[in-house]
Amino acid sequence: MNIVKYIFWLVAFLMGVIAAYVVPEETMSVGAKFIFVGAWGAVLGFVFYTVCSRQIEAIENDFNEVLNKPQPKDTQFVSVRLQEEKKNPLPPGAIPAAEALKQQPVPASIKKLDAAALKVGFPLEAWNGFKLGILRNRPFTEVIDAMQKLLPELFPEASGVLYMYGGVQTELSQIFRFGPNVISDETVLPAECASFNTGDIVVTDYSSPEVSSGCTHLHHRPKGLAICAPIEGLEEHFGILTLQVDKLPETETKEYWQAKVSIVATAFGLYVANQDLSMRFEQHSIRDVLTGLFNKRYMEESLSREITAAVRHKSPIGIVMLYPDAIPAVQNAQGRHAVEQLFWELGQRLPSYIRGEDIPCRYSDDVFCVIMPGADLNITRNRAERIRNEISQLQIAYGEGILATTLSMGVAVMPTHANDAGSLIYTAEASLQMAMQAGGNRVVVANSVMK
């Protein structure tokens, strides 16, 4: 019906457009024609909208009358029956599954298992202490203490050892042990643990007739179950976590223990890797890459800090500048690589000729310096003479030749020769230049510069 009305409206509108087009322009201008077409369309649209609205209103009234009529008796019966089926969908005589489970007695073995499981649980308090220490990147000793508290609670009745590399990479040293039994030596070789070679967790079940895990370091107590996990992070190996238990708890399995060991070892390995990376970054930011000595930036910061302390405590501070006299000759005869080898050798030996509180640095490409807190003029000059004497006797094998050098050295002391860091460095450099110009292999004190 609406389509018919729409077609009627469209035909009427087109007739109006045609009538406006046929009327000559002398009778009606072009502008008047456009106004007529617009008004004609608006009038027809209003009429069409009014007719359609009345039809829609009539349909809604009819629909409401149908809804308000009372339902037949058979319809009411079907509705009531559906509601009863929803309330009680089971056949006569049947009972719900929940009531059947309540009436069925629970075996004693299951009750015992549930009680034991609730008793074992998971040591959340100890784990949170260990986890927060790792996430907050706390000091190593603090994380180790948290780990020592966690492991005995996480692995009840077990004994274990945490091994890590010490000063050398050829053996693993015991950091701590836990549990009632001794299961391994205090120091082991990496090759004695199969987890080191495989890079994965190794489980040894000594109840099996054939034991071939390869963990030979567990010779103190080869019984029950043993688990070894590598401490790794960022593709580097840092140590081994190993533990042994005579018998697993009734509520836990071998796979569950393996998973717990994996979680602890992985978290601790990433923590150690992050600590190692931070330490390397810090070392690279204050160390000279070639010699391993402190760089110029750290030297200037340290000198400023030590001078502040010296002024506060009214103590002296000495500085020594060093230049290897053989650099031009080695450069011409053997090349720059030989010079770098000479610098590396000096960087390795210089710390052994000074005190522990002294600060050896690479000041520039060819010049080294040593800051000596608390050293007066005599101590600084004597220390410089010892360094010069030791280096002059040094013979370094390089290819088919020998690397050797003497040192030109300048010495300055505060407050004798300077009152601040800038003047102290300046007088030490000036003294070094005098030693080089005098032929090298000598120590020049800033007294000569001041004169």
Coordinates of C-alpha atoms in Angstrom, one line a residue:
M1 CA 0.0 0.0 0.0
N2 CA 2.8 2.4 0.9
I3 CA 4.5 1.6 -2.5
V4 CA 1.4 2.6 -4.3
K5 CA 1.2 5.9 -2.4
Y6 CA 4.8 6.6 -3.0
I7 CA 4.4 6.1 -6.8
F8 CA 1.3 8.3 -6.7
W9 CA 3.4 11.0 -5.0
L10 CA 6.2 10.6 -7.5
V11 CA 3.9 10.9 -10.5
A12 CA 2.2 14.0 -9.0
F13 CA 5.6 15.6 -8.4
L14 CA 6.8 14.9 -11.9
M15 CA 3.6 16.4 -13.3
G16 CA 4.3 19.6 -11.4
V17 CA 7.9 19.7 -12.7
I18 CA 6.7 19.1 -16.3
A19 CA 4.0 21.8 -15.9
A20 CA 6.7 24.3 -14.7
Y21 CA 8.9 23.4 -17.6
V22 CA 6.1 23.8 -20.2
V23 CA 5.0 27.2 -19.0
P24 CA 6.8 29.8 -21.2
E25 CA 9.4 32.2 -19.5
E26 CA 7.3 35.2 -20.5
T27 CA 4.6 33.9 -18.1
M28 CA 6.9 32.6 -15.4
S29 CA 10.6 33.3 -14.9
V30 CA 13.2 30.6 -14.3
G31 CA 13.5 31.6 -10.6
A32 CA 9.8 31.4 -10.1
K33 CA 9.8 28.0 -11.7
F34 CA 12.3 26.7 -9.2
I35 CA 10.3 28.2 -6.3
F36 CA 7.1 26.5 -7.7
V37 CA 8.8 23.1 -7.9
G38 CA 10.2 23.3 -4.4
A39 CA 6.8 24.3 -2.9
W40 CA 5.0 21.6 -4.9
G41 CA 7.4 19.0 -3.6
A42 CA 7.0 20.2 0.0
V43 CA 3.2 20.1 -0.2
L44 CA 3.2 16.6 -1.7
G45 CA 5.7 15.4 1.0
F46 CA 3.5 16.7 3.8
V47 CA 0.4 15.0 2.4
F48 CA 2.4 11.7 2.0
Y49 CA 3.7 11.9 5.6
T50 CA 0.3 12.6 7.1
V51 CA -1.4 9.7 5.3
C52 CA 1.4 7.2 6.3
S53 CA 1.4 8.3 9.9
R54 CA -2.3 7.7 10.2
Q55 CA -1.9 4.2 8.7
I56 CA 0.9 3.3 11.1
E57 CA -1.2 4.5 14.1
A58 CA -4.1 2.3 13.0
I59 CA -1.9 -0.8 12.7
E60 CA -0.5 -0.2 16.3
N61 CA -4.0 0.1 17.7
D62 CA -5.1 -3.2 16.0
F63 CA -1.9 -4.9 17.4
N64 CA -2.6 -3.7 21.0
E65 CA -6.2 -5.0 20.8
V66 CA -4.9 -8.4 19.8
L67 CA -2.5 -8.5 22.8
N68 CA -5.1 -7.4 25.3
K69 CA -7.6 -10.2 24.3
P70 CA -7.8 -13.1 26.8
Q71 CA -5.9 -16.2 25.8
P72 CA -7.7 -19.5 25.0
K73 CA -7.8 -22.2 27.6
D74 CA -5.5 -24.6 25.7
T75 CA -2.9 -21.8 25.4
Q76 CA -3.0 -21.2 29.2
F77 CA -2.6 -25.0 29.8
V78 CA 0.5 -25.2 27.6
S79 CA 2.1 -22.2 29.4
V80 CA 1.5 -23.7 32.9
R81 CA 2.9 -27.1 31.8
L82 CA 6.1 -25.4 30.4
Q83 CA 6.6 -23.7 33.7
E84 CA 6.2 -26.9 35.6
E85 CA 8.7 -28.7 33.3
K86 CA 11.3 -25.9 34.0
K87 CA 10.9 -26.3 37.7
N88 CA 11.2 -30.1 37.7
P89 CA 12.9 -31.4 34.5
L90 CA 13.8 -34.8 36.0
P91 CA 11.7 -37.9 35.5
P92 CA 9.6 -39.2 38.5
G93 CA 11.7 -40.8 41.2
A94 CA 15.0 -39.1 40.1
I95 CA 17.1 -36.8 42.4
P96 CA 19.5 -34.0 41.5
A97 CA 23.2 -34.9 41.2
A98 CA 24.2 -32.4 44.0
E99 CA 21.9 -34.3 46.4
A100 CA 23.3 -37.6 45.3
L101 CA 26.9 -36.5 46.0
K102 CA 25.9 -35.3 49.4
Q103 CA 24.4 -38.7 50.3
Q104 CA 27.5 -40.6 49.0
P105 CA 30.2 -41.0 51.7
V106 CA 33.7 -39.7 50.9
P107 CA 36.5 -42.4 51.2
A108 CA 38.9 -41.9 54.0
S109 CA 41.9 -41.9 51.7
I110 CA 40.6 -38.9 49.8
K111 CA 39.9 -37.0 53.0
K112 CA 43.5 -37.7 54.1
L113 CA 44.9 -36.5 50.8
D114 CA 42.9 -33.3 50.9
A115 CA 44.0 -32.5 54.4
A116 CA 47.6 -33.2 53.5
A117 CA 47.4 -31.0 50.4
L118 CA 46.0 -28.1 52.5
K119 CA 48.8 -28.6 55.0
V120 CA 51.6 -28.5 52.5
G121 CA 50.3 -25.5 50.4
F122 CA 52.8 -23.0 49.0
P123 CA 55.1 -20.8 51.1
L124 CA 53.6 -17.5 49.8
E125 CA 55.3 -15.3 52.4
A126 CA 58.8 -16.7 51.7
W127 CA 58.2 -16.6 48.0
N128 CA 57.0 -13.0 48.1
G129 CA 60.2 -11.9 49.9
F130 CA 62.3 -13.7 47.3
K131 CA 60.2 -12.3 44.4
L132 CA 60.2 -8.7 45.6
G133 CA 63.9 -8.8 46.1
I134 CA 64.4 -9.8 42.5
L135 CA 61.8 -7.4 41.0
R136 CA 63.2 -4.5 42.9
N137 CA 66.8 -5.4 42.0
R138 CA 67.9 -5.5 45.7
P139 CA 71.5 -6.2 46.6
F140 CA 72.8 -9.7 46.1
T141 CA 73.2 -10.5 49.8
E142 CA 69.6 -9.5 50.4
V143 CA 68.3 -11.8 47.7
I144 CA 70.5 -14.7 48.8
D145 CA 69.0 -14.3 52.4
A146 CA 65.5 -14.5 51.0
M147 CA 66.4 -17.5 48.9
Q148 CA 67.8 -19.3 51.9
K149 CA 64.5 -18.8 53.7
L150 CA 62.5 -19.9 50.6
L151 CA 64.1 -23.2 49.6
P152 CA 63.6 -25.2 52.8
E153 CA 59.9 -24.2 52.8
L154 CA 59.4 -24.8 49.1
F155 CA 61.2 -28.2 49.3
P156 CA 60.4 -29.8 52.6
E157 CA 62.7 -32.6 53.9
A158 CA 65.1 -31.8 51.0
S159 CA 68.8 -30.9 51.2
G160 CA 70.4 -28.6 48.6
V161 CA 73.3 -26.4 47.6
L162 CA 73.6 -23.2 45.5
Y163 CA 76.9 -23.1 43.6
M164 CA 78.2 -20.1 41.7
Y165 CA 81.5 -19.1 40.1
G166 CA 84.0 -17.4 42.3
G167 CA 87.2 -15.6 41.2
V168 CA 87.8 -18.2 38.4
Q169 CA 85.6 -19.8 35.8
T170 CA 87.0 -23.3 36.3
E171 CA 85.2 -24.2 39.5
L172 CA 81.9 -23.6 41.3
S173 CA 81.9 -22.6 45.0
Q174 CA 79.2 -23.2 47.5
I175 CA 77.2 -20.0 48.3
F176 CA 75.0 -21.7 50.9
R177 CA 73.5 -25.1 51.7
F178 CA 70.2 -26.1 53.3
G179 CA 68.6 -29.2 54.6
P180 CA 69.6 -32.0 57.0
N181 CA 72.1 -33.8 54.8
V182 CA 75.4 -33.1 53.0
I183 CA 74.9 -34.0 49.4
S184 CA 77.9 -32.6 47.6
D185 CA 81.3 -31.0 48.1
E186 CA 81.9 -27.3 48.9
T187 CA 83.7 -26.9 45.5
V188 CA 82.8 -28.7 42.3
L189 CA 83.9 -28.6 38.7
P190 CA 81.3 -27.6 36.1
A191 CA 81.9 -30.9 34.2
E192 CA 80.7 -32.8 37.3
C193 CA 77.1 -31.7 36.8
A194 CA 75.1 -32.8 33.8
S195 CA 73.0 -29.6 33.9
F196 CA 76.0 -27.5 33.1
N197 CA 76.6 -29.5 29.9
T198 CA 73.0 -29.8 28.8
G199 CA 71.9 -26.3 29.9
D200 CA 68.7 -27.8 31.2
I201 CA 67.3 -29.3 34.4
V202 CA 68.5 -32.8 35.1
V203 CA 66.5 -35.2 37.3
T204 CA 68.2 -38.3 38.8
D205 CA 65.9 -41.0 40.2
Y206 CA 68.1 -43.3 42.3
S207 CA 65.3 -45.7 42.7
S208 CA 65.6 -46.6 39.0
P209 CA 67.9 -49.6 38.4
E210 CA 69.9 -47.6 35.8
V211 CA 71.2 -44.2 37.0
S212 CA 73.0 -42.3 34.2
S213 CA 72.3 -38.6 34.8
G214 CA 76.0 -37.7 34.8
C215 CA 75.8 -35.6 38.0
T216 CA 78.9 -37.2 39.7
H217 CA 79.2 -34.5 42.3
L218 CA 76.1 -36.0 44.2
H219 CA 78.2 -38.8 45.6
H220 CA 77.6 -38.1 49.3
R221 CA 73.9 -39.2 49.2
P222 CA 73.0 -41.1 46.1
K223 CA 69.4 -42.0 47.1
G224 CA 65.9 -40.9 46.5
L225 CA 65.5 -38.1 44.0
A226 CA 68.0 -35.4 42.9
I227 CA 67.4 -32.3 40.8
C228 CA 70.1 -30.1 39.3
A229 CA 69.2 -26.8 37.5
P230 CA 71.6 -24.4 35.8
I231 CA 71.6 -20.7 36.9
E232 CA 71.6 -19.0 33.6
G233 CA 70.6 -15.7 32.0
L234 CA 71.3 -13.8 28.8
E235 CA 73.1 -16.8 27.4
E236 CA 75.6 -16.8 30.3
H237 CA 76.2 -19.5 32.9
F238 CA 76.5 -18.3 36.5
G239 CA 76.1 -21.4 38.7
I240 CA 74.0 -24.5 39.6
L241 CA 71.1 -25.1 42.1
T242 CA 71.1 -28.8 43.2
L243 CA 68.9 -30.5 45.7
Q244 CA 68.2 -34.1 46.9
V245 CA 65.3 -35.7 48.9
D246 CA 65.0 -39.2 50.1
K247 CA 61.2 -39.3 49.5
L248 CA 58.8 -36.9 48.0
P249 CA 55.7 -35.7 50.0
E250 CA 52.6 -37.8 49.4
T251 CA 50.8 -34.8 47.8
E252 CA 53.6 -33.8 45.4
T253 CA 55.0 -35.4 42.3
K254 CA 58.4 -35.4 40.7
E255 CA 57.1 -33.2 37.9
Y256 CA 55.8 -30.7 40.4
W257 CA 59.2 -30.4 42.1
Q258 CA 60.9 -30.1 38.8
A259 CA 58.6 -27.2 37.9
K260 CA 59.3 -25.5 41.3
V261 CA 63.1 -25.8 40.8
S262 CA 62.7 -24.4 37.3
I263 CA 60.8 -21.4 38.6
V264 CA 63.4 -20.6 41.3
A265 CA 66.4 -21.2 39.0
T266 CA 65.0 -19.1 36.2
A267 CA 64.0 -16.2 38.3
F268 CA 67.4 -16.1 40.1
G269 CA 69.3 -16.6 36.9
L270 CA 67.7 -13.5 35.3
Y271 CA 68.4 -11.5 38.5
V272 CA 72.1 -12.5 38.4
A273 CA 72.3 -11.7 34.7
N274 CA 70.8 -8.3 35.3
Q275 CA 73.2 -7.6 38.2
D276 CA 76.1 -8.7 36.0
L277 CA 74.9 -6.5 33.1
S278 CA 74.5 -3.5 35.4
M279 CA 78.0 -4.0 36.8
R280 CA 79.5 -4.2 33.4
F281 CA 77.7 -1.1 32.3
E282 CA 78.9 0.8 35.3
Q283 CA 82.5 -0.5 34.8
H284 CA 82.4 0.6 31.1
S285 CA 81.2 4.0 32.1
I286 CA 84.1 4.7 34.4
R287 CA 86.8 2.4 33.0
D288 CA 89.1 2.7 30.1
V289 CA 88.4 0.0 27.6
L290 CA 92.0 -0.8 26.7
T291 CA 93.8 -0.6 30.0
G292 CA 91.1 -1.3 32.5
L293 CA 92.1 1.7 34.5
F294 CA 89.7 4.5 35.4
N295 CA 88.9 6.9 32.6
K296 CA 89.4 10.7 32.6
R297 CA 85.8 11.5 33.6
Y298 CA 86.0 9.3 36.7
M299 CA 89.5 10.7 37.4
E300 CA 88.1 14.3 37.5
E301 CA 85.1 13.3 39.6
S302 CA 87.3 11.4 42.0
L303 CA 89.8 14.2 42.3
S304 CA 87.1 16.7 43.1
R305 CA 85.6 14.4 45.7
E306 CA 89.0 13.7 47.3
I307 CA 90.0 17.3 47.4
T308 CA 86.7 18.1 49.2
A309 CA 87.6 15.5 51.8
A310 CA 91.2 16.7 52.0
V311 CA 90.1 20.3 52.7
R312 CA 87.6 19.1 55.3
H313 CA 90.1 16.9 57.1
K314 CA 93.1 19.2 56.4
S315 CA 95.0 16.3 54.8
P316 CA 97.3 16.4 51.7
I317 CA 96.6 14.8 48.4
G318 CA 99.2 14.0 45.7
I319 CA 98.9 13.4 42.0
V320 CA 101.4 11.8 39.6
M321 CA 101.4 12.1 35.8
L322 CA 103.2 9.4 33.7
Y323 CA 104.2 9.2 30.1
P324 CA 105.9 6.1 28.5
D325 CA 109.1 7.4 26.8
A326 CA 109.2 4.6 24.3
I327 CA 105.9 5.4 22.5
P328 CA 107.4 7.2 19.5
A329 CA 110.0 4.4 18.9
V330 CA 107.5 1.6 19.4
Q331 CA 105.1 3.4 17.1
N332 CA 107.7 3.7 14.3
A333 CA 109.2 0.2 14.7
Q334 CA 106.2 -2.0 15.5
G335 CA 103.1 0.0 14.8
R336 CA 100.2 1.2 16.9
H337 CA 99.1 -2.2 17.9
A338 CA 102.3 -2.7 19.8
V339 CA 101.8 0.7 21.5
E340 CA 98.3 -0.5 22.6
Q341 CA 99.8 -3.7 23.9
L342 CA 102.3 -1.6 25.9
F343 CA 99.5 0.4 27.3
W344 CA 97.6 -2.7 28.3
E345 CA 100.6 -4.1 30.1
L346 CA 101.0 -0.8 32.0
G347 CA 97.3 -0.9 33.0
Q348 CA 97.7 -4.4 34.4
R349 CA 100.8 -3.7 36.4
L350 CA 100.3 -0.1 37.6
P351 CA 97.8 -1.0 40.4
S352 CA 100.2 -3.4 42.0
Y353 CA 102.8 -0.6 42.5
I354 CA 100.5 1.7 44.5
R355 CA 98.3 1.6 47.6
G356 CA 94.8 0.2 47.6
E357 CA 93.3 3.7 48.2
D358 CA 95.2 5.2 45.3
I359 CA 93.2 5.8 42.0
P360 CA 95.1 4.9 38.8
C361 CA 93.6 6.4 35.6
R362 CA 94.3 6.9 31.9
Y363 CA 94.3 10.7 31.6
S364 CA 94.7 10.9 27.9
D365 CA 95.8 8.8 24.9
D366 CA 99.4 8.6 26.0
V367 CA 99.4 9.9 29.6
F368 CA 98.4 8.1 32.8
C369 CA 97.9 9.5 36.3
V370 CA 97.6 8.3 39.9
I371 CA 95.6 10.2 42.5
M372 CA 97.0 9.6 46.0
P373 CA 94.6 10.7 48.8
G374 CA 96.4 11.5 52.1
A375 CA 99.9 11.4 50.5
D376 CA 102.2 14.3 51.2
L377 CA 105.1 15.3 49.0
N378 CA 107.6 12.7 50.3
I379 CA 105.1 9.8 50.0
T380 CA 104.0 10.9 46.5
R381 CA 107.6 11.3 45.3
N382 CA 108.8 8.0 46.7
R383 CA 105.8 6.2 45.2
A384 CA 106.5 7.8 41.8
E385 CA 110.2 6.7 42.0
R386 CA 109.1 3.1 42.7
I387 CA 106.7 3.1 39.8
R388 CA 109.5 4.5 37.5
N389 CA 112.0 1.9 38.7
E390 CA 109.6 -1.1 38.3
I391 CA 108.5 -0.1 34.8
S392 CA 112.1 0.5 33.6
Q393 CA 112.9 -3.1 34.4
L394 CA 109.8 -4.5 32.6
Q395 CA 110.5 -6.7 29.5
I396 CA 107.3 -7.6 27.5
A397 CA 107.5 -10.3 24.8
Y398 CA 105.7 -9.1 21.7
G399 CA 105.9 -11.3 18.6
E400 CA 109.6 -11.8 17.9
G401 CA 110.6 -8.7 19.8
I402 CA 110.5 -7.1 23.2
L403 CA 108.5 -4.1 24.5
A404 CA 110.2 -2.0 27.1
T405 CA 110.0 1.6 28.2
T406 CA 111.0 4.2 30.8
L407 CA 108.7 6.8 32.3
S408 CA 108.7 10.6 32.4
M409 CA 106.8 11.6 35.6
G410 CA 105.4 14.8 37.1
V411 CA 104.5 15.2 40.7
A412 CA 102.3 17.8 42.4
V413 CA 100.8 17.9 45.9
M414 CA 98.0 20.0 47.5
P415 CA 98.3 22.2 49.4
T416 CA 102.0 22.5 48.8
H417 CA 101.7 23.3 45.0
A418 CA 98.0 24.0 44.5
N419 CA 94.7 24.9 46.2
D420 CA 92.2 23.4 43.9
A421 CA 91.8 20.6 41.4
G422 CA 92.5 22.7 38.3
S423 CA 95.8 24.1 39.6
L424 CA 96.8 20.7 40.9
I425 CA 96.4 19.1 37.5
Y426 CA 98.1 22.0 35.8
T427 CA 101.2 21.9 37.9
A428 CA 101.4 18.1 37.6
E429 CA 101.2 18.4 33.8
A430 CA 103.8 21.1 33.7
S431 CA 106.1 18.9 35.8
L432 CA 105.6 16.1 33.3
Q433 CA 106.5 18.3 30.4
M434 CA 109.7 19.3 32.2
A435 CA 110.6 15.6 32.7
M436 CA 110.0 14.8 29.0
Q437 CA 112.0 17.8 27.8
A438 CA 114.9 16.8 30.1
G439 CA 115.2 13.5 28.4
G440 CA 112.7 11.3 30.2
N441 CA 113.2 8.5 32.7
R442 CA 112.9 10.8 35.6
V443 CA 110.6 12.3 38.2
V444 CA 110.1 16.1 38.3
V445 CA 108.4 17.7 41.3
A446 CA 106.2 20.8 40.9
N447 CA 108.8 22.8 43.0
S448 CA 110.8 23.3 39.8
V449 CA 107.7 24.5 37.9
M450 CA 106.9 27.0 40.7
K451 CA 110.4 28.4 40.7

